[in-house]
XYZ file of C-alpha atoms in Angstrom:
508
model
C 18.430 106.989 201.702
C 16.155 104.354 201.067
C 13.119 104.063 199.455
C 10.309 102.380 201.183
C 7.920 99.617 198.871
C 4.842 101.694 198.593
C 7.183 104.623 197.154
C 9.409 102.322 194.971
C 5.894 101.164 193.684
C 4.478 104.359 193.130
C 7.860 105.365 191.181
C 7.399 102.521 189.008
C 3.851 102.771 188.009
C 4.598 106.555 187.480
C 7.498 105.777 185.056
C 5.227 102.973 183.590
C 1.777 105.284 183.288
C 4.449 108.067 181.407
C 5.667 105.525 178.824
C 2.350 104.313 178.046
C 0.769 107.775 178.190
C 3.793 108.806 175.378
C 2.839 106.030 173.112
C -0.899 107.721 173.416
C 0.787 111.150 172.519
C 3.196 109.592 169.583
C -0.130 108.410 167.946
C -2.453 111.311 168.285
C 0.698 113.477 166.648
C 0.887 110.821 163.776
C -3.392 110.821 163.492
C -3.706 114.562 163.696
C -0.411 115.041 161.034
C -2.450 112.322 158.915
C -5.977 114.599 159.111
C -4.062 117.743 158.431
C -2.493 116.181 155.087
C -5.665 114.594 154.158
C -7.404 117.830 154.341
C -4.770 119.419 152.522
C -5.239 117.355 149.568
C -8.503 117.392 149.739
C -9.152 121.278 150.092
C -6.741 122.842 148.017
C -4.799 120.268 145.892
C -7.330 118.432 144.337
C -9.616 121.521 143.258
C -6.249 122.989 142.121
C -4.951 119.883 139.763
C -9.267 120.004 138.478
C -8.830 123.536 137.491
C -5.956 123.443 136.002
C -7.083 120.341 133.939
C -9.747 122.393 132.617
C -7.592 125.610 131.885
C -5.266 123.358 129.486
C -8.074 122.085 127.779
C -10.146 125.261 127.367
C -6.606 126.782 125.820
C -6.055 123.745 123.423
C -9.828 124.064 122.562
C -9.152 127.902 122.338
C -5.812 127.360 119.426
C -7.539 125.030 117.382
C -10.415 127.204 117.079
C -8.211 129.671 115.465
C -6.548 127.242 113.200
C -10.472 126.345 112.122
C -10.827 130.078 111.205
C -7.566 130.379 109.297
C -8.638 127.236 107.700
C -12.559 128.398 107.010
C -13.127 130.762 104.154
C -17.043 131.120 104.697
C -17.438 134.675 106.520
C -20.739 133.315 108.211
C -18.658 131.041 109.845
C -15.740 132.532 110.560
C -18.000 135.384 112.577
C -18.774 131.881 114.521
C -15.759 130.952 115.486
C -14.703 134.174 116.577
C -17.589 134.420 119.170
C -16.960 131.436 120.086
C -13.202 132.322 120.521
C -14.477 135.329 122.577
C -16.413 132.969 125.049
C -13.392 131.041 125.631
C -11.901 133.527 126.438
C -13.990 134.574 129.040
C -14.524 131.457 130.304
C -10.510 131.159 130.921
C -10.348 134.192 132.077
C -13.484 132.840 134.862
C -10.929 129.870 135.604
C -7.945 131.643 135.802
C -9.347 133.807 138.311
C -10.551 130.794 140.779
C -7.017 128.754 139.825
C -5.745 131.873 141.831
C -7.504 131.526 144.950
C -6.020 128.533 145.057
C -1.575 129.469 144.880
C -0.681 129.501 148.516
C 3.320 129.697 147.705
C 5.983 131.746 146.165
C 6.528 129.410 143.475
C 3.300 128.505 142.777
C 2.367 132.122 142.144
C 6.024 132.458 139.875
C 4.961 130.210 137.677
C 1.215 131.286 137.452
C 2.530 134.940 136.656
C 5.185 133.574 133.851
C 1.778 131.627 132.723
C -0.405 134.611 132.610
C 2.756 136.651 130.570
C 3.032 133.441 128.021
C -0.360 133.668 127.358
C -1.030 137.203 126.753
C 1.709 136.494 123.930
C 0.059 133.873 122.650
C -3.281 136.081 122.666
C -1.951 139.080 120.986
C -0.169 136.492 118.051
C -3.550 134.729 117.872
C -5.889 138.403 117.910
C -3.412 139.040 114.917
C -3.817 136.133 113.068
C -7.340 135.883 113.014
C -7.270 139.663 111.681
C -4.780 138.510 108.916
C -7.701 135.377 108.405
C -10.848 138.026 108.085
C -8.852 139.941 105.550
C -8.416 136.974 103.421
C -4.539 136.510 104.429
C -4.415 132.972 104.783
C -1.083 132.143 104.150
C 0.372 135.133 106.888
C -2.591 133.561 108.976
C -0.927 130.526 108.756
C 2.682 131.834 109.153
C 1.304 133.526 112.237
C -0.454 130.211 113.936
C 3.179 129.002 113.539
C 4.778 131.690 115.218
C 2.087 131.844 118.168
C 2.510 127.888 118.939
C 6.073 128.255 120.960
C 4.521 130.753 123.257
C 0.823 128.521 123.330
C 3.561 125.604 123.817
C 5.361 127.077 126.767
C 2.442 128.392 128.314
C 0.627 125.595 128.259
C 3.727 123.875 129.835
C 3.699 126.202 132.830
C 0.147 124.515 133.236
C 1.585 120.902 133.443
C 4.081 122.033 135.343
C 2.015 123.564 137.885
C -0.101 120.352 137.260
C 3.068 117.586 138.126
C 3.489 120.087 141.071
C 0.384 119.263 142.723
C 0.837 115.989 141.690
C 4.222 115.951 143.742
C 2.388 118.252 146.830
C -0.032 114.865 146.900
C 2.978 112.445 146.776
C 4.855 114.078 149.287
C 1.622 114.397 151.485
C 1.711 110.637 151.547
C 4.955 110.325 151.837
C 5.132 112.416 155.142
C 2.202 110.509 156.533
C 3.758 107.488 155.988
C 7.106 108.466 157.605
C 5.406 109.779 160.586
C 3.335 105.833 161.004
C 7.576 104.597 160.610
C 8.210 107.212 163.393
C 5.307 105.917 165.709
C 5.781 102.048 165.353
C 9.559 103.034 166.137
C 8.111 105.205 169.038
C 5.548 102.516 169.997
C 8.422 99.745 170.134
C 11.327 101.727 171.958
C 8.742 102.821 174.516
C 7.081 99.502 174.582
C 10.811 98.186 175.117
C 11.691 100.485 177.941
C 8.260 99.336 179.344
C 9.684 95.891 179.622
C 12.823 96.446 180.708
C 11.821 99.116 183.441
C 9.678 96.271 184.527
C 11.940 93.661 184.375
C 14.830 95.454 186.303
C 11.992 96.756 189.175
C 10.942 93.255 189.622
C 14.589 92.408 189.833
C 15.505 95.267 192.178
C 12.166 95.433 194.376
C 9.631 92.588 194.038
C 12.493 89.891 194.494
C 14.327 91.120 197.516
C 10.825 91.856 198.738
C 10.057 88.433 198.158
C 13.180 86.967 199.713
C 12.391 89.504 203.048
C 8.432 88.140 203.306
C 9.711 84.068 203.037
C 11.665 84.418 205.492
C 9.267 86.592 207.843
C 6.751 83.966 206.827
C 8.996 81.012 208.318
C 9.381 82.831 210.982
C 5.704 83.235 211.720
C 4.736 79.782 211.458
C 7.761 78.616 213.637
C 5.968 81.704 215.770
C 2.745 80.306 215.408
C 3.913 76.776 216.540
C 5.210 78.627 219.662
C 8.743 79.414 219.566
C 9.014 82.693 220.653
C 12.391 83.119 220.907
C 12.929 82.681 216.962
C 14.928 85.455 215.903
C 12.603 88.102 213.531
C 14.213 88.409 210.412
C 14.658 91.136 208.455
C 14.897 93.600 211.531
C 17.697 95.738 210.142
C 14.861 96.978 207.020
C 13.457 100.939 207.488
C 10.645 99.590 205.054
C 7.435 98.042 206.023
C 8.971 94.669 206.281
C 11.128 95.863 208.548
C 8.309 97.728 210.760
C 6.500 93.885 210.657
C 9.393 92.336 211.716
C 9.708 94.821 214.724
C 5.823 94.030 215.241
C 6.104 90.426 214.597
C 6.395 89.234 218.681
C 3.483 91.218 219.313
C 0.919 91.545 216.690
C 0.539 87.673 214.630
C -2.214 89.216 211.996
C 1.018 90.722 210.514
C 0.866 87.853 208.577
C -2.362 87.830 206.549
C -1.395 91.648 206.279
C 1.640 90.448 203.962
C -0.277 88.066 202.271
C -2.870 90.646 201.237
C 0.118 93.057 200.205
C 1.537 90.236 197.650
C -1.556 89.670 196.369
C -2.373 93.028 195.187
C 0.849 93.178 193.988
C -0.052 90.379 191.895
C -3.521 91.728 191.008
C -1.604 95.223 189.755
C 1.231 93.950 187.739
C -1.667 91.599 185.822
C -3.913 94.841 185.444
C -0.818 96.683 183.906
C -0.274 94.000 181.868
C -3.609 93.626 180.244
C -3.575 97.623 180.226
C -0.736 97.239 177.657
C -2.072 94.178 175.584
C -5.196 96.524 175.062
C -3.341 99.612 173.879
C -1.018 97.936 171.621
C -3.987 96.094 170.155
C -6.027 99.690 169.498
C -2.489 101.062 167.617
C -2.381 97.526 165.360
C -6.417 98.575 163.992
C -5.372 102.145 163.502
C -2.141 101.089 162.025
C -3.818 98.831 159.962
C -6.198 101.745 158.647
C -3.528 104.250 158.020
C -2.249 101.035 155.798
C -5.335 101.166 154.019
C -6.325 104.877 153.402
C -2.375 104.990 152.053
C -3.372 102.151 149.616
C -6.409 103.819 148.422
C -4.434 107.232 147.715
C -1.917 105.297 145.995
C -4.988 103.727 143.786
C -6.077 107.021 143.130
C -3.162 108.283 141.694
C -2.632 105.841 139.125
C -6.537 105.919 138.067
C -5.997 109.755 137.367
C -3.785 109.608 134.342
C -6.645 107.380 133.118
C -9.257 109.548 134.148
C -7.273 112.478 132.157
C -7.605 110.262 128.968
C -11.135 109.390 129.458
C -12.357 113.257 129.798
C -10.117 113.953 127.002
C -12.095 110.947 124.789
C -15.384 112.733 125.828
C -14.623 116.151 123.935
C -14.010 113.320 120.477
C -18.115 112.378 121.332
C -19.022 115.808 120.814
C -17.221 115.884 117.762
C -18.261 112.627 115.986
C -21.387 111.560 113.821
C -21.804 108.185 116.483
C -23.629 108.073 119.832
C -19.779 108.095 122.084
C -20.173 104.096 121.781
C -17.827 103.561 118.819
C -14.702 105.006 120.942
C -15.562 102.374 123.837
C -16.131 99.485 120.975
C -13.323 100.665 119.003
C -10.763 100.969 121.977
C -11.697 97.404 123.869
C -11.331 95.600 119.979
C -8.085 97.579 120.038
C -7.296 95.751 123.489
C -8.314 91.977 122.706
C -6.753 91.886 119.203
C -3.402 93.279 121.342
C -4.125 90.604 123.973
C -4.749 88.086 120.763
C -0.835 89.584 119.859
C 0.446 88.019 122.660
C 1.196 91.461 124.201
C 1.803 91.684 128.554
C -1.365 92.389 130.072
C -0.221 95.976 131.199
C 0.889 97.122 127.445
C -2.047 95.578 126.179
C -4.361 97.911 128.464
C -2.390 100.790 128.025
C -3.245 100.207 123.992
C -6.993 99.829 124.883
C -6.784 103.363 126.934
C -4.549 105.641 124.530
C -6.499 104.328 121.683
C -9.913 106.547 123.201
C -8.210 109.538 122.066
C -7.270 108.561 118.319
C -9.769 110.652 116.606
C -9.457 113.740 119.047
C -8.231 115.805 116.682
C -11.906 115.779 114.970
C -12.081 118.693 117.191
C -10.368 120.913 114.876
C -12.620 119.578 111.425
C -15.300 122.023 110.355
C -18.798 121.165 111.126
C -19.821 121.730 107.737
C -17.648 118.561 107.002
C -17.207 116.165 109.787
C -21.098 116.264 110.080
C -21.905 116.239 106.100
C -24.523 113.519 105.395
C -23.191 112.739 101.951
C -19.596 111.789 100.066
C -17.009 114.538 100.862
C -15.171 116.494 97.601
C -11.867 116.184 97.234
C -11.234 119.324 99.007
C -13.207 118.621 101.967
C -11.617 114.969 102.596
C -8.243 116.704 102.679
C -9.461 118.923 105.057
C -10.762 115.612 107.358
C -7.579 114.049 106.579
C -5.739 116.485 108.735
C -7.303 115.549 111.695
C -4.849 113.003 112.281
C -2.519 115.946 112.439
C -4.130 117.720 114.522
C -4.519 114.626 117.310
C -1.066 114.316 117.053
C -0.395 117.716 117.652
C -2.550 118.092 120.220
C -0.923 114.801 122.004
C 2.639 115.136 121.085
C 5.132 116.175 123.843
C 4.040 115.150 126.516
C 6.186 112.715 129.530
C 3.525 110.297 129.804
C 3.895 107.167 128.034
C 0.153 106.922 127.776
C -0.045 110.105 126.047
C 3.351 108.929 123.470
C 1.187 106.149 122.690
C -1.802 108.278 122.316
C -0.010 110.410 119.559
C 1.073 107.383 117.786
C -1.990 106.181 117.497
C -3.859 109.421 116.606
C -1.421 109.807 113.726
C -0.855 106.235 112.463
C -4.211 105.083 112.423
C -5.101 105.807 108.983
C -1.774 104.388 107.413
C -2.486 101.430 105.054
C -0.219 98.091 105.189
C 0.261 98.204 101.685
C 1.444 102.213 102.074
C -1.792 104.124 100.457
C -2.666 105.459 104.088
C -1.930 108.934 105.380
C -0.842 110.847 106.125
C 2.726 109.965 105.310
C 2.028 106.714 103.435
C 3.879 104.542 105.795
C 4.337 100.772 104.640
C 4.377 97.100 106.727
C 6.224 97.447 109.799
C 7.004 101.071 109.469
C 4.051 101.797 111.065
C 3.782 101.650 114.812
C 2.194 98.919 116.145
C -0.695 100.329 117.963
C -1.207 102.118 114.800
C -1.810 99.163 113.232
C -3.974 97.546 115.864
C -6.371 100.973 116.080
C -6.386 100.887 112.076
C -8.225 97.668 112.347
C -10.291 98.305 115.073
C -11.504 101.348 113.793
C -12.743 100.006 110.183
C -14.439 97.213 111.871
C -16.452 99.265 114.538
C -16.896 101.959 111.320
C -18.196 98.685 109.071
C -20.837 97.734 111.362
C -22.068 100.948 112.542
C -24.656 103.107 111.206
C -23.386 106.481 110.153
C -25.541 109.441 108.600
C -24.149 108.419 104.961
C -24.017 104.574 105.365
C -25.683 101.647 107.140
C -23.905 99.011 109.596
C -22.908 95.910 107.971
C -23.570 92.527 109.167
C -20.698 90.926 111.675
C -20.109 88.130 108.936
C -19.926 90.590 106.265
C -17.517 93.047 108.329
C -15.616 89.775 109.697
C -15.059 88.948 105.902
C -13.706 92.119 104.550
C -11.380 92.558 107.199
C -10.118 89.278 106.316
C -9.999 89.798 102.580
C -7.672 93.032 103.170
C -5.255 91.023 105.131
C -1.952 92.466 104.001
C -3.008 94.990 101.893
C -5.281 97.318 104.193
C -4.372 95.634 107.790
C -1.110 94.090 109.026
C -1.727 90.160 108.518
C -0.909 89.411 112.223
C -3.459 91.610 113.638
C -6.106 90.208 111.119
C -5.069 86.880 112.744
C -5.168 87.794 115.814
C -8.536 89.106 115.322
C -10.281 85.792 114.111
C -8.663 84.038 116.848
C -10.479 86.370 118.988
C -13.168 86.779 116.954
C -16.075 85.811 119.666
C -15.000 88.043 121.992
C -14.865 90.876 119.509
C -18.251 89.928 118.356
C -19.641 90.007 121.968
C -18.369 93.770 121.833
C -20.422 94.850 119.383
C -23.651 92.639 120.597
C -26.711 92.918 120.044
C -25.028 92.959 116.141
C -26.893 95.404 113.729
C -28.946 93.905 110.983
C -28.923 96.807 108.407
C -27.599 95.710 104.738
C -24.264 96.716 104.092
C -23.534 100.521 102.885
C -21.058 101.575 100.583
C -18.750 103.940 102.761
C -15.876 103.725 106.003
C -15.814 106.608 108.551
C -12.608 108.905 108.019
């Protein structure tokens, strides 16, 4: 049987209109696949990976509290601390109950229970410590802090966990979207392919013997038209509509323009189709290209999050210091251009200037009654502010970030002297880390030229010149150079400079 041109036609725009209109379905799936994990993230894991930020802070905030008590002899405020203790406390408990709206699978909610069990450990250790504490037992206190700190650890853990988990849900949320864009420009080319071949092999098997038939039917009508009837009509042996002209040709001569108009519309279609296609792959390239970007900005907003985590945790430090906040932004960018002035890569360099916002976090475990004292501290009380180098590094310490390792370094190191009388462990030259050395200097600048409840800011030439004069015995002699060579950038930090005379005393 065969098929007459208006049906091969029809046959071919059909399989041409399904091709096309599959390429249209390939990229709503991918679009609609792309809104569902976008709202995903958005909804659920975001809010999730918030909360769960907050519970591990609230619980670090919630141990060091007790250590303060255990460390705190005062009953007034030891009562204090315990209501405060007692808020936290509720407050977790207000978090922990919206983290578990949130846990939508089986593992999720594991963990959380294994979590909750951890911490009710952790609570009963800590209840009994601070009863040991009230009754004047500071030393079982003590002995029970340490016993309570591998279930506050491994709690606490469950919380990054669940933490890196969300992380992963987001990573894998991009990752899917951007497999399903490598499955629709795959789609979009085979189908666009078989679009081009299907064409090519109709025009082969249709258009040209088409063609062939209307040339000679049109010799045939001019030769017809000149007046030679007896002409033999070609193409007589067709069951098409060619061959229904040619059986018409004697009789009715218009055949002709009717053929003519045929293979022009032909024409007119197969330029429509193409211009059809040009215009759908051209809307697919702009909504490739902003799948392309929205992927980018995800990307960008997973890296600025491990930031963002160091940041918040530098705010609780403002609460917790006699300055305004600014010193941990002046201190932290002097720690970055005297790294720069090292000769440090750019990336290790900023990585020094972030971790170096959290080296005085663990002021959050000094006393009030000391870390805001207006005058000079006993001996007593600066060995009680001396420990807050521990307790930064103990709050930092363990963690799989790199930014965070470099954050406990610092936090401990910072106080250690060149010429080895720092603390806490009296470290010597190159002993001491690096960025240790870098925040030791930054930190005694800012500290010189800042105005503190017991002391008045120094002058920039007078703080430039005792840095300088401790070269080698306070600071490592490479970051002093450093800093001169930088020395009008560092100065721009601190600008407009203070004018008060110089005091007598350096911040902890």
């Amino acid at each position: 049987m065969r098929l007459s041109v208006r049906h091969s036609l029809m046959i071919g725009m059909a399989v041409l209109v399904g091709l096309i209109i599959a390429q249209a379905l390939v990229g709503i799936g991918v679009l609609e696949a792309g809104r569902q994990s976008t709202r995903l993230i958005v909804v659920d894991t975001i809010p999730s990976i918030r909360l769960l930020g907050e519970i591990n802070l609230q619980a670090t905030r919630h141990r060091l509290r007790t250590t303060r008590h255990v460390l705190n002899s005062d009953p007034a405020v030891m009562t204090r601390i315990e209501g405060q203790l007692a808020e936290a406390e509720t407050t977790l408990d207000r978090l922990f109950a919206e983290f578990e709206a949130h846990l939508s699978t089986p593992s999720e909610t594991k963990v959380w229970r294994q979590f909750r069990t951890e911490w009710a450990q952790y609570l009963d250790l800590q209840r009994q410590a601070i009863q040991e504490s009230r009754k004047g037992a500071k030393a079982a206190a003590t002995a029970t802090i340490e016993r309570q700190r591998d279930d506050f650890l491994e709690a606490v853990e469950k919380v990054r966990g669940l933490i890196q988990a969300h992380d992963g849900h987001v990573v894998q949320a991009l990752d899917g979207i951007e497999r399903r864009f490598d499955f629709a420009l795959i789609g979009f080319l085979v189908l666009s392919a078989a679009a081009v071949l299907f064409a090519l092999g109709a025009w082969r098997l249709f258009v040209t013997r088409t063609v062939v038939a209307l040339d000679q039917m049109t010799k045939a009508m001019r030769e017809i038209a000149a007046g030679r009837l007896d002409v033999p009509v070609p193409a007589s042996e067709r069951h098409d509509e060619i061959g229904a002209m040619a059986e018409a040709l004697s009789v009715f001569r218009d055949s002709l323009v009717e053929t003519t108009e045929l293979r022009a519309q032909q024409i007119e279609m197969d330029a429509a189709n193409l211009r059809l296609m040009s215009e759908i792959q051209e809307a697919l390239s702009v909504q490739a290209a902003r799948l392309d970007a929205e992927v980018a900005e995800k990307t960008g907003e997973l890296a600025d999050r491990e930031r963002e985590i160091v940041w918040r945790l530098s705010r609780a430090t403002d609460r917790r210091d006699t300055d305004t906040g600014d010193h941990i932004v002046r201190m932290s960018r002097v720690c970055g251009i005297i790294a720069e002035g090292l000769g440090l890569p750019e990336e290790e360099s900023r990585m020094i200037e972030i971790a170096a916002q959290m080296h005085d976090v663990g002021k959050v475990g000094i006393p009030d009654d000391i870390l805001f004292k207006p005058g000079k501290l006993t001996a007593e009380e600066r060995a009680v502010m001396e420990t807050h180098v521990l307790l930064g590094w103990q709050i930092l310490k363990g963690s799989k970030s790199p930014l965070i390792q470099l954050a406990a370094d610092i936090a401990y190191s910072h106080h250690e002297r060149w010429d080895g009388n720092g603390y806490p462990n009296r470290l010597a030259g190159d002993a001491i880390p690096l960025a240790g050395r870098i925040a030791a200097l930054a930190d005694v600048f800012d500290a010189l030229v800042s105005e503190r409840p017991y002391k008045k800011a120094w002058p920039l030439d007078e703080a430039r010149e005792f840095i300088e004069a401790n070269a080698g015995e306070h600071f490592d002699p490479d970051c002093v150079i450093a800093f001169l060579a930088r020395w009008d950038e560092i100065a721009a930090v601190i600008d407009p400079p203070p004018s008060s005379t110089r005091g007598a005393s350096i911040a902890a």
